[in-house]
PDB file of C-alpha atoms in Angstrom:
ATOM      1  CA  UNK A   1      -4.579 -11.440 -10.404  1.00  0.00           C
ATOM      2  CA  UNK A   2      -0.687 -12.015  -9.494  1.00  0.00           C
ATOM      3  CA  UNK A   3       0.167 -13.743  -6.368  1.00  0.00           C
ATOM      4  CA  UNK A   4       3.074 -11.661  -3.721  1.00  0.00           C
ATOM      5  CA  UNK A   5       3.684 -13.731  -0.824  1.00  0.00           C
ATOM      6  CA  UNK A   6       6.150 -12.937   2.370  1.00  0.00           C
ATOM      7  CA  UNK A   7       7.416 -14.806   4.644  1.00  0.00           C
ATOM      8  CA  UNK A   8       7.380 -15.086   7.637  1.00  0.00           C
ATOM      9  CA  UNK A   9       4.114 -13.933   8.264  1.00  0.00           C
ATOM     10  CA  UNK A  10       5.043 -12.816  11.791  1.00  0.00           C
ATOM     11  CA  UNK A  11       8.476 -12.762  13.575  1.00  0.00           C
ATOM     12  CA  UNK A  12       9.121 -11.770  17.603  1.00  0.00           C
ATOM     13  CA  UNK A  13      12.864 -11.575  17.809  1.00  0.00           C
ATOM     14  CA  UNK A  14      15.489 -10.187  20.615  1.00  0.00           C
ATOM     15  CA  UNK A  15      16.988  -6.734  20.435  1.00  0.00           C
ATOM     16  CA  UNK A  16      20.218  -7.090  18.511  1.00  0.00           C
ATOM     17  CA  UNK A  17      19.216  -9.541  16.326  1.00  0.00           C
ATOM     18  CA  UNK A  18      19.029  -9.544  12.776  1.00  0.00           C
ATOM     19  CA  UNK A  19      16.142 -11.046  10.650  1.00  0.00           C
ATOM     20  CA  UNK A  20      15.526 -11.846   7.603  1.00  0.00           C
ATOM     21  CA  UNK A  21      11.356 -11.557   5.523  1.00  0.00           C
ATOM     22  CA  UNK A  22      11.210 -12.628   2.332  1.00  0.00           C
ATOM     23  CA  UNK A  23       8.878 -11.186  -0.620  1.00  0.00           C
ATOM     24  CA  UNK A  24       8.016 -13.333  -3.718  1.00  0.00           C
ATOM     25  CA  UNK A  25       5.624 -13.305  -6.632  1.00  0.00           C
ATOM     26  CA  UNK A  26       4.734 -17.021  -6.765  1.00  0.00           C
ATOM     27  CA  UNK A  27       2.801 -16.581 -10.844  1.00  0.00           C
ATOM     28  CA  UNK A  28       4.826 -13.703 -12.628  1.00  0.00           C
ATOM     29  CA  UNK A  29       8.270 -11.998 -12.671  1.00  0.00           C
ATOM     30  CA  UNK A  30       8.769  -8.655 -11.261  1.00  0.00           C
ATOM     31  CA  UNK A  31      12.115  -6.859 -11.968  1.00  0.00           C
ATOM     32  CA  UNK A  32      10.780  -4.325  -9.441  1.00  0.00           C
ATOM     33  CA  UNK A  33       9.757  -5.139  -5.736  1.00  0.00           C
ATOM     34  CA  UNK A  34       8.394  -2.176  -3.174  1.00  0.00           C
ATOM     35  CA  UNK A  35       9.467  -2.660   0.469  1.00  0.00           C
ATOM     36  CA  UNK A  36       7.191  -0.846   2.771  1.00  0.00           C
ATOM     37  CA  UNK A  37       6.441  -0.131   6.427  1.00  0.00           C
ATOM     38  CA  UNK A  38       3.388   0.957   8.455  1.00  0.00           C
ATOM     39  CA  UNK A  39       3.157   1.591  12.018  1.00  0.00           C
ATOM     40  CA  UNK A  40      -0.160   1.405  13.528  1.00  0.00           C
ATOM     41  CA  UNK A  41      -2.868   3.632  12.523  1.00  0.00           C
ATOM     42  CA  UNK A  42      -0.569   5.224  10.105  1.00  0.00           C
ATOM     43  CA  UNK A  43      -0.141   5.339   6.174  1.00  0.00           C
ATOM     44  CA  UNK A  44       2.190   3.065   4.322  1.00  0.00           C
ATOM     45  CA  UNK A  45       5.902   4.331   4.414  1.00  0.00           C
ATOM     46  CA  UNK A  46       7.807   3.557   1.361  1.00  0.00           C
ATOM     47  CA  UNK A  47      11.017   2.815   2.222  1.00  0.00           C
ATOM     48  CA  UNK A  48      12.937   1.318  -0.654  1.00  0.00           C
ATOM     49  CA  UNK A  49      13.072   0.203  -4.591  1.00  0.00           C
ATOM     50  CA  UNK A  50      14.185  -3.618  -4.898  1.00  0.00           C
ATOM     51  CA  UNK A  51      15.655  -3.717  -8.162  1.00  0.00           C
ATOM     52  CA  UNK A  52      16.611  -6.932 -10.104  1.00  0.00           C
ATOM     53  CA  UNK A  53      19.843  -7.673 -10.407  1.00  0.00           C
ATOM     54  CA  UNK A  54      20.952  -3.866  -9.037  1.00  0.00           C
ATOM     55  CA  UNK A  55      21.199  -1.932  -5.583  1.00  0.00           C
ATOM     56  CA  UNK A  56      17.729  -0.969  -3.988  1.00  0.00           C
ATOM     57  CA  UNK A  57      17.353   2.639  -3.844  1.00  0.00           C
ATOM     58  CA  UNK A  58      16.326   4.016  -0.874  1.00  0.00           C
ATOM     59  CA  UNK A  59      14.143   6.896   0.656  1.00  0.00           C
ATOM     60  CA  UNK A  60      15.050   9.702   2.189  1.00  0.00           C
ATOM     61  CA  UNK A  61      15.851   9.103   6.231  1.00  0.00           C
ATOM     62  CA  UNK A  62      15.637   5.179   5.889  1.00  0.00           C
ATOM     63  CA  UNK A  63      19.308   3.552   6.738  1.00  0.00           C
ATOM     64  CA  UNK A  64      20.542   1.335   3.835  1.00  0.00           C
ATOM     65  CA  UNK A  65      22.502  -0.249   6.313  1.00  0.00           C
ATOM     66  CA  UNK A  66      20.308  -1.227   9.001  1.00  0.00           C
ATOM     67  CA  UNK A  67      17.632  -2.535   6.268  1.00  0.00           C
ATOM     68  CA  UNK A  68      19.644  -4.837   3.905  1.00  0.00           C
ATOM     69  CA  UNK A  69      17.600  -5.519   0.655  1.00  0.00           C
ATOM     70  CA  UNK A  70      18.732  -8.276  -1.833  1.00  0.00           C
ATOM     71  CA  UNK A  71      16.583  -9.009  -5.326  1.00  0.00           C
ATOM     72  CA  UNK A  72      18.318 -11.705  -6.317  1.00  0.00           C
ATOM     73  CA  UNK A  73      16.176 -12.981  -8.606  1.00  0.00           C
ATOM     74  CA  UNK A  74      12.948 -12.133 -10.641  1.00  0.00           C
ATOM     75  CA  UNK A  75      10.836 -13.549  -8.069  1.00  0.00           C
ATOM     76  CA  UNK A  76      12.819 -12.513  -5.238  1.00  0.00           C
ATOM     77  CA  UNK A  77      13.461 -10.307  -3.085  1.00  0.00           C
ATOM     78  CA  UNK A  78      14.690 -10.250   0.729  1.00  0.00           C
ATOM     79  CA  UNK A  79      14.391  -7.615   3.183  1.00  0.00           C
ATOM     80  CA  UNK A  80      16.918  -8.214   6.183  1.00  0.00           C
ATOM     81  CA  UNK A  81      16.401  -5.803   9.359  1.00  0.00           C
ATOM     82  CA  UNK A  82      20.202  -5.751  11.291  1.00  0.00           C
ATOM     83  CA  UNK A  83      20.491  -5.343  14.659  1.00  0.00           C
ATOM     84  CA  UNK A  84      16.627  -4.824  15.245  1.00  0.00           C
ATOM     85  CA  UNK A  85      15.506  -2.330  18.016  1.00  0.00           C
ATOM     86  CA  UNK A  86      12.086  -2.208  19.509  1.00  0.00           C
ATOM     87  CA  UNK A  87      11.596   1.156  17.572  1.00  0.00           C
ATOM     88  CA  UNK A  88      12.167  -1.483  14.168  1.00  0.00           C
ATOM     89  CA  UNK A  89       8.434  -2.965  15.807  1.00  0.00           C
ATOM     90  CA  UNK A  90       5.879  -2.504  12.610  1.00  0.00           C
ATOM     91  CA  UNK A  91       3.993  -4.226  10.012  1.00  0.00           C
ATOM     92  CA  UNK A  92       6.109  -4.897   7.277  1.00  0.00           C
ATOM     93  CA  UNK A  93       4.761  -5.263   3.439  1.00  0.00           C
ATOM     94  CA  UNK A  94       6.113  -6.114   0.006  1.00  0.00           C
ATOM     95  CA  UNK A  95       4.335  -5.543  -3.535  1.00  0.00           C
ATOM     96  CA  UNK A  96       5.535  -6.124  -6.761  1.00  0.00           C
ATOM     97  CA  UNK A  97       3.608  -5.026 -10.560  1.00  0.00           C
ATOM     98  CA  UNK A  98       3.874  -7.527 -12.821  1.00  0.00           C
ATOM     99  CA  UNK A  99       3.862  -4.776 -15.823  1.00  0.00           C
ATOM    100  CA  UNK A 100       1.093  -6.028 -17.563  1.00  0.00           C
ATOM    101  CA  UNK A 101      -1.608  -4.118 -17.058  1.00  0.00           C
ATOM    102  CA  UNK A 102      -1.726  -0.160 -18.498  1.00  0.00           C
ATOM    103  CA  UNK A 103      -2.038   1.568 -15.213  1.00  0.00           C
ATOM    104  CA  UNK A 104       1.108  -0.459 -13.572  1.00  0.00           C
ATOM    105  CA  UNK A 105      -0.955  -2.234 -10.347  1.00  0.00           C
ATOM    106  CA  UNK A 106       1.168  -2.881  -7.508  1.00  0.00           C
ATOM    107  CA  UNK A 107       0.327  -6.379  -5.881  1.00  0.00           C
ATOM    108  CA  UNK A 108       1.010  -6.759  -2.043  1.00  0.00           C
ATOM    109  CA  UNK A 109       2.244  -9.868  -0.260  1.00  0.00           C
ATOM    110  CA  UNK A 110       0.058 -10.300   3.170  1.00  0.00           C
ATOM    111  CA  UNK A 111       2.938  -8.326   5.154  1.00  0.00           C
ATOM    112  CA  UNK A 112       4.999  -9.245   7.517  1.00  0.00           C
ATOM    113  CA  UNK A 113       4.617  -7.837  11.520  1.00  0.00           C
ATOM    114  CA  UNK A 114       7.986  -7.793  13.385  1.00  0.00           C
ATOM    115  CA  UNK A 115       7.781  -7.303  16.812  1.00  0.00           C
ATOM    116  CA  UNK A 116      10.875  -7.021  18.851  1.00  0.00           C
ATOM    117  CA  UNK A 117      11.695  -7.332  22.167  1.00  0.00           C
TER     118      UNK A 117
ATOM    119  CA  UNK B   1       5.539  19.173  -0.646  1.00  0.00           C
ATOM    120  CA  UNK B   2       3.428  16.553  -1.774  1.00  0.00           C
ATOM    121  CA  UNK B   3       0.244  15.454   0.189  1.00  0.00           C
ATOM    122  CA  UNK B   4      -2.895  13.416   0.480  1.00  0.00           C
ATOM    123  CA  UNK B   5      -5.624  14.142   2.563  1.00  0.00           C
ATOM    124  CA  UNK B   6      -8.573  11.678   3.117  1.00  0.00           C
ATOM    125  CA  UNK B   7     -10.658  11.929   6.585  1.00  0.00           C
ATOM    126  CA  UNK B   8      -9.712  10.012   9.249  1.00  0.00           C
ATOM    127  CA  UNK B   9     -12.882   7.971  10.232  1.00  0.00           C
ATOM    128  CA  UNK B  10     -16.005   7.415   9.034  1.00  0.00           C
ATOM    129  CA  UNK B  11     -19.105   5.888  10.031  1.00  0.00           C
ATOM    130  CA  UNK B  12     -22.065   4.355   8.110  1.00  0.00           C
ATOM    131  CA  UNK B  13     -24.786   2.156   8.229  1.00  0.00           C
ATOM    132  CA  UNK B  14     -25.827  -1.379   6.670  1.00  0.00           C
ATOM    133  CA  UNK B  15     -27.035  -1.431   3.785  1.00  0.00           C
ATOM    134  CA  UNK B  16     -26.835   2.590   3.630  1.00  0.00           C
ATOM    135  CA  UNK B  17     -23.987   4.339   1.128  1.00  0.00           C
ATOM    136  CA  UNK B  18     -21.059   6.250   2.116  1.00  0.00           C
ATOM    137  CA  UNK B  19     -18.654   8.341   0.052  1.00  0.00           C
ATOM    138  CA  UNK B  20     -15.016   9.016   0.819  1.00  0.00           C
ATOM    139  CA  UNK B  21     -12.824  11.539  -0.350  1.00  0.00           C
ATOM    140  CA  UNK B  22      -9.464  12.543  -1.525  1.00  0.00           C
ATOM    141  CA  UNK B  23      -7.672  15.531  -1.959  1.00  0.00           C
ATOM    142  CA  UNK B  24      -4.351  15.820  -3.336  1.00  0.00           C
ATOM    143  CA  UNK B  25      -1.381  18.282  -4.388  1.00  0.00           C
ATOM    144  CA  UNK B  26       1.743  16.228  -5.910  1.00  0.00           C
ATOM    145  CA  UNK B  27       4.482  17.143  -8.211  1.00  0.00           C
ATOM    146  CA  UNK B  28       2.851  15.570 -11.526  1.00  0.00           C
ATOM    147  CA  UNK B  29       0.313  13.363 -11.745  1.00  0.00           C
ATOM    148  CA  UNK B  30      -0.215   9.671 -13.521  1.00  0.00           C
ATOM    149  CA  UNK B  31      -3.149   8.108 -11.906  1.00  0.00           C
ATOM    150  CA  UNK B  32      -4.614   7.728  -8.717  1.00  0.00           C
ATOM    151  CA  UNK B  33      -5.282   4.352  -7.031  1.00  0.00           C
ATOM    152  CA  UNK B  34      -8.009   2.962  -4.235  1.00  0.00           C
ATOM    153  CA  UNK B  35      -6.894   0.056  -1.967  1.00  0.00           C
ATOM    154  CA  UNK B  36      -8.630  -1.342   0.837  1.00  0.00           C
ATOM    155  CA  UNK B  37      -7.126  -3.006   3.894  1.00  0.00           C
ATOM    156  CA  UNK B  38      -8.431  -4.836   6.577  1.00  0.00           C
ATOM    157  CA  UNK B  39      -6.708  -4.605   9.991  1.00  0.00           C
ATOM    158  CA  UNK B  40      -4.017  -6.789   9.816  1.00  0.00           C
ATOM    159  CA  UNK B  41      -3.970  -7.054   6.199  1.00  0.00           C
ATOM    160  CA  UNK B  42      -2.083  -5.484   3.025  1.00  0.00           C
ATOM    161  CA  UNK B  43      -3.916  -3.349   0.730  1.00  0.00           C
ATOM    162  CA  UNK B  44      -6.029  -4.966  -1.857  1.00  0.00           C
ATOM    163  CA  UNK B  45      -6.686  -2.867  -5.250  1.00  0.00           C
ATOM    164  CA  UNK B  46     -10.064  -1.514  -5.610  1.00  0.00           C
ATOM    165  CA  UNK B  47      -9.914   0.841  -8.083  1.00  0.00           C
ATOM    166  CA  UNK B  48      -7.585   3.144 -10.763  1.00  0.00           C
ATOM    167  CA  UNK B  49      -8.674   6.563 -12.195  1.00  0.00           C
ATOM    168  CA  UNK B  50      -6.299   8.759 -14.795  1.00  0.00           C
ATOM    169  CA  UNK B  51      -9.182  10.488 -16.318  1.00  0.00           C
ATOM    170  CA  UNK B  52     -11.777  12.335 -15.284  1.00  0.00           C
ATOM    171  CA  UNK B  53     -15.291  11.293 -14.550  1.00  0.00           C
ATOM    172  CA  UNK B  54     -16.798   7.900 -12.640  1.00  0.00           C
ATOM    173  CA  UNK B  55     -15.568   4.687 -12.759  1.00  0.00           C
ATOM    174  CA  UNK B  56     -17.858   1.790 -11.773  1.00  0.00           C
ATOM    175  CA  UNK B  57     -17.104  -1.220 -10.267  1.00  0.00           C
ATOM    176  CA  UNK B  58     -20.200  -3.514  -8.803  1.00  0.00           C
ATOM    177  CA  UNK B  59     -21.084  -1.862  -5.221  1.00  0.00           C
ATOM    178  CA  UNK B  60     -17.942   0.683  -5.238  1.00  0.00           C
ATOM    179  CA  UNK B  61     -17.406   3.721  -7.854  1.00  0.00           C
ATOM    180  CA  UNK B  62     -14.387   6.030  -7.973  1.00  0.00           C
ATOM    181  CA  UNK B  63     -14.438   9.695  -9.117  1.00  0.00           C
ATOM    182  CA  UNK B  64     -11.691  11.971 -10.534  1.00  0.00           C
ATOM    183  CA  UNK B  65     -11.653  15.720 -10.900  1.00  0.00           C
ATOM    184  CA  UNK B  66      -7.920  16.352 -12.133  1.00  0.00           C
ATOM    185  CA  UNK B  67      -8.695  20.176 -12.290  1.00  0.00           C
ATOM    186  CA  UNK B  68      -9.628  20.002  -8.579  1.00  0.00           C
ATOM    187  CA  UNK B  69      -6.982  17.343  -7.192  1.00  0.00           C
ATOM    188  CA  UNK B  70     -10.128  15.347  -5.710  1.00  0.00           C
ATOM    189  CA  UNK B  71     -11.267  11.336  -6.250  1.00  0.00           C
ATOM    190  CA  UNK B  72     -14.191  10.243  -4.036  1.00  0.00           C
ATOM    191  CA  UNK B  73     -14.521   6.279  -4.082  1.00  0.00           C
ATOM    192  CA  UNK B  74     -18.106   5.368  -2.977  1.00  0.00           C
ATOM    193  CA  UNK B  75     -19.649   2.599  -1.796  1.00  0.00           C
ATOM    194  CA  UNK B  76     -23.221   1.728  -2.145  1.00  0.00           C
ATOM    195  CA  UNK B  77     -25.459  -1.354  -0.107  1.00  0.00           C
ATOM    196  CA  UNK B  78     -22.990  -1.578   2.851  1.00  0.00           C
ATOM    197  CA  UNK B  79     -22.005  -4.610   4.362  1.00  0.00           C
ATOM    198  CA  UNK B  80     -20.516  -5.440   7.072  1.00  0.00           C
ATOM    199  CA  UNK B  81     -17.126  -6.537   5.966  1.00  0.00           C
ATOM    200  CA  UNK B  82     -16.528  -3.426   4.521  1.00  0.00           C
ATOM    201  CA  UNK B  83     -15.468  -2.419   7.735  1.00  0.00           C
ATOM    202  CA  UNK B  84     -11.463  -1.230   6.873  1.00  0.00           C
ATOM    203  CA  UNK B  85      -9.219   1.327   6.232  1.00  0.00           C
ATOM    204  CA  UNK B  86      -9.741   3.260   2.201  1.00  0.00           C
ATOM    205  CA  UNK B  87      -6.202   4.332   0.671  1.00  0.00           C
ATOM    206  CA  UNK B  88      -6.092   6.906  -1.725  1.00  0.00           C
ATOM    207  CA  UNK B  89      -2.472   6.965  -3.353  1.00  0.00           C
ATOM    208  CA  UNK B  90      -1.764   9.520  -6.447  1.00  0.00           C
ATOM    209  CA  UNK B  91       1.055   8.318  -8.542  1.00  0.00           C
ATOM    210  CA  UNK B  92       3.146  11.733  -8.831  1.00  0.00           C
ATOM    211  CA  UNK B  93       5.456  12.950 -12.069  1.00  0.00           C
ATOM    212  CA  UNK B  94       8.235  10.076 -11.147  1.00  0.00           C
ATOM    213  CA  UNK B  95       6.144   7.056 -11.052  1.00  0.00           C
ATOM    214  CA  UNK B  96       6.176   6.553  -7.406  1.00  0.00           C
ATOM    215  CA  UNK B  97       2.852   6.201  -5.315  1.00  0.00           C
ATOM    216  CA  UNK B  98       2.327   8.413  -2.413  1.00  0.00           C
ATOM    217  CA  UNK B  99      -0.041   7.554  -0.100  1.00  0.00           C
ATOM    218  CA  UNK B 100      -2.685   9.256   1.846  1.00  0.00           C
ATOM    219  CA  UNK B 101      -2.890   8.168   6.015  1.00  0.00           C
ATOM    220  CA  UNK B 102      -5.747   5.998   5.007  1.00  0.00           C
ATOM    221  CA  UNK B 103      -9.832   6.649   6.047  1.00  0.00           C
ATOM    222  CA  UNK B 104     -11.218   3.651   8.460  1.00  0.00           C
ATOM    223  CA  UNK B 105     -14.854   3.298   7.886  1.00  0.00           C
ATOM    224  CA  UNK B 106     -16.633   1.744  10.465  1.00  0.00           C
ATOM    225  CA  UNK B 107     -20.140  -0.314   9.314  1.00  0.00           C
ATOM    226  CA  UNK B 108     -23.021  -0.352  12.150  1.00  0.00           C
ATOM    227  CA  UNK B 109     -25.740  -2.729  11.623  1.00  0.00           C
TER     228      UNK B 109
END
C-alpha cells in the first residue's frame, strides 16, 4: 500500500512558539492531503483540505490563521501551528489517497503529538 | 446533523470472537470504512463496504445494512494485539469521511 510519513514524530515546544510538521507520501502523488487532530480518547477531528497548488479549505471553528497549511507540492504538504498554546496539546495526523483504488482509501502518516508547554 | 455511534469499550477474550457495531445517520452516503488504531498510532485500513451484505477479510468481516444505517466489523480467533481502538467512518453525500468516537476493545487472555 502507499507510504504517508510526518515529521516530526513528536515535538514539545514553548507557549508562543510556532512549529512546523510535515506530511509526505514517500511512493505516490496526492493532489489532496487531510490534516487531522485527536485529543485523547476522542475521535479524529478533521480540520482542513490540503490542496495542491491551491488554499486549504478549512472546517468549521478551526482558525486558518493559527494553523498555516502549505501543499506545495504533490508530495507535500506542511502543517504550521502559530503561536502554540497548551490547549494546541494533541496528536496530530496527516493522510493522503493516492486515487487509485475505487473506494478512494485514505493513507495516514504515523501522526505527529505536539505537546506544549 | 450527521453522526456515528459505535460503543465505547468492549471486552473479549483470546481466542473468543467479538462483534462491533455502527450506527449511522449522514447527509448521503458513499461507503463506509473500518480502521484500526493502536494507542499511539494512526488508523490503519481494515475494511470498505458500499453494498450491502458481508465482506470477508482473513480473521475480520464487515457488514452493511444501508436500509438500517448499521456495519458491524467482526473479529473472529482473538489475539492479543488486537487490543485497539475500531473506527467506523461513513463517507457522507460530499465525499468527506466522518468519523465515529472510535470503540477500544480490550483482549483478556
Amino acid at each position: 500500500g502507499a507510504v504517508v510519513s510526518q515529521h516530526p514524530s513528536w515535538v514539545i515546544c514553548k507557549s508562543g512558539t510556532s512549529v512546523k510538521i510535515e506530511c509526505r507520501s514517500l511512493d505516490f502523488q496526492a493532489t489532496t492531503m487531510f490534516w487531522y487532530r485527536q485529543f485523547p480518547k476522542q475521535s479524529l477531528m478533521l480540520m482542513a483540505t490540503s490542496n495542491e497548488g491551491s488554499k486549504a479549505t478549512y472546517e468549521q471553528g478551526v482558525e486558518k490563521d493559527k494553523f498555516l497549511i502549505n501543499h506545495a507540492s504533490l508530495t507535500l504538504s506542511t502543517l504550521t501551528v502559530t503561536s502554540a498554546h497548551p490547549e494546541d496539546s494533541s496528536f496530530y495526523i496527516c493522510s493522503a489517497g493516492d486515487g487509485t483504488s475505487d473506494y478512494n482509501e485514505q493513507f495516514f502518516g504515523p501522526g505527529t503529538r505536539l505537546t506544549v508547554l | 446533523g450527521q453522526n456515528i455511534d459505535q460503543p465505547t469499550e468492549m471486552t473479549a477474550t483470546e481466542g473468543a470472537i467479538v462483534q462491533i457495531n455502527c450506527t449511522y445517520q449522514t447527509s448521503g452516503f458513499n461507503g463506509l470504512f473500518w480502521y484500526q488504531q493502536h494507542a499511539g498510532e494512526a488508523p490503519t485500513f481494515l475494511s470498505y463496504n458500499v453494498l450491502d451484505g458481508l465482506e470477508e477479510k482473513g480473521r475480520f468481516s464487515s457488514f452493511l445494512s444501508r436500509s438500517k444505517g448499521y456495519s458491524y466489523l467482526l473479529l473472529k480467533e482473538l489475539q492479543m494485539k488486537d487490543s485497539a481502538s475500531y473506527l467506523c467512518a461513513v463517507k457522507d453525500s460530499n465525499y468527506q469521511l466522518i468519523w465515529g468516537a472510535g470503540t477500544k476493545l480490550i483482549i483478556k487472555p
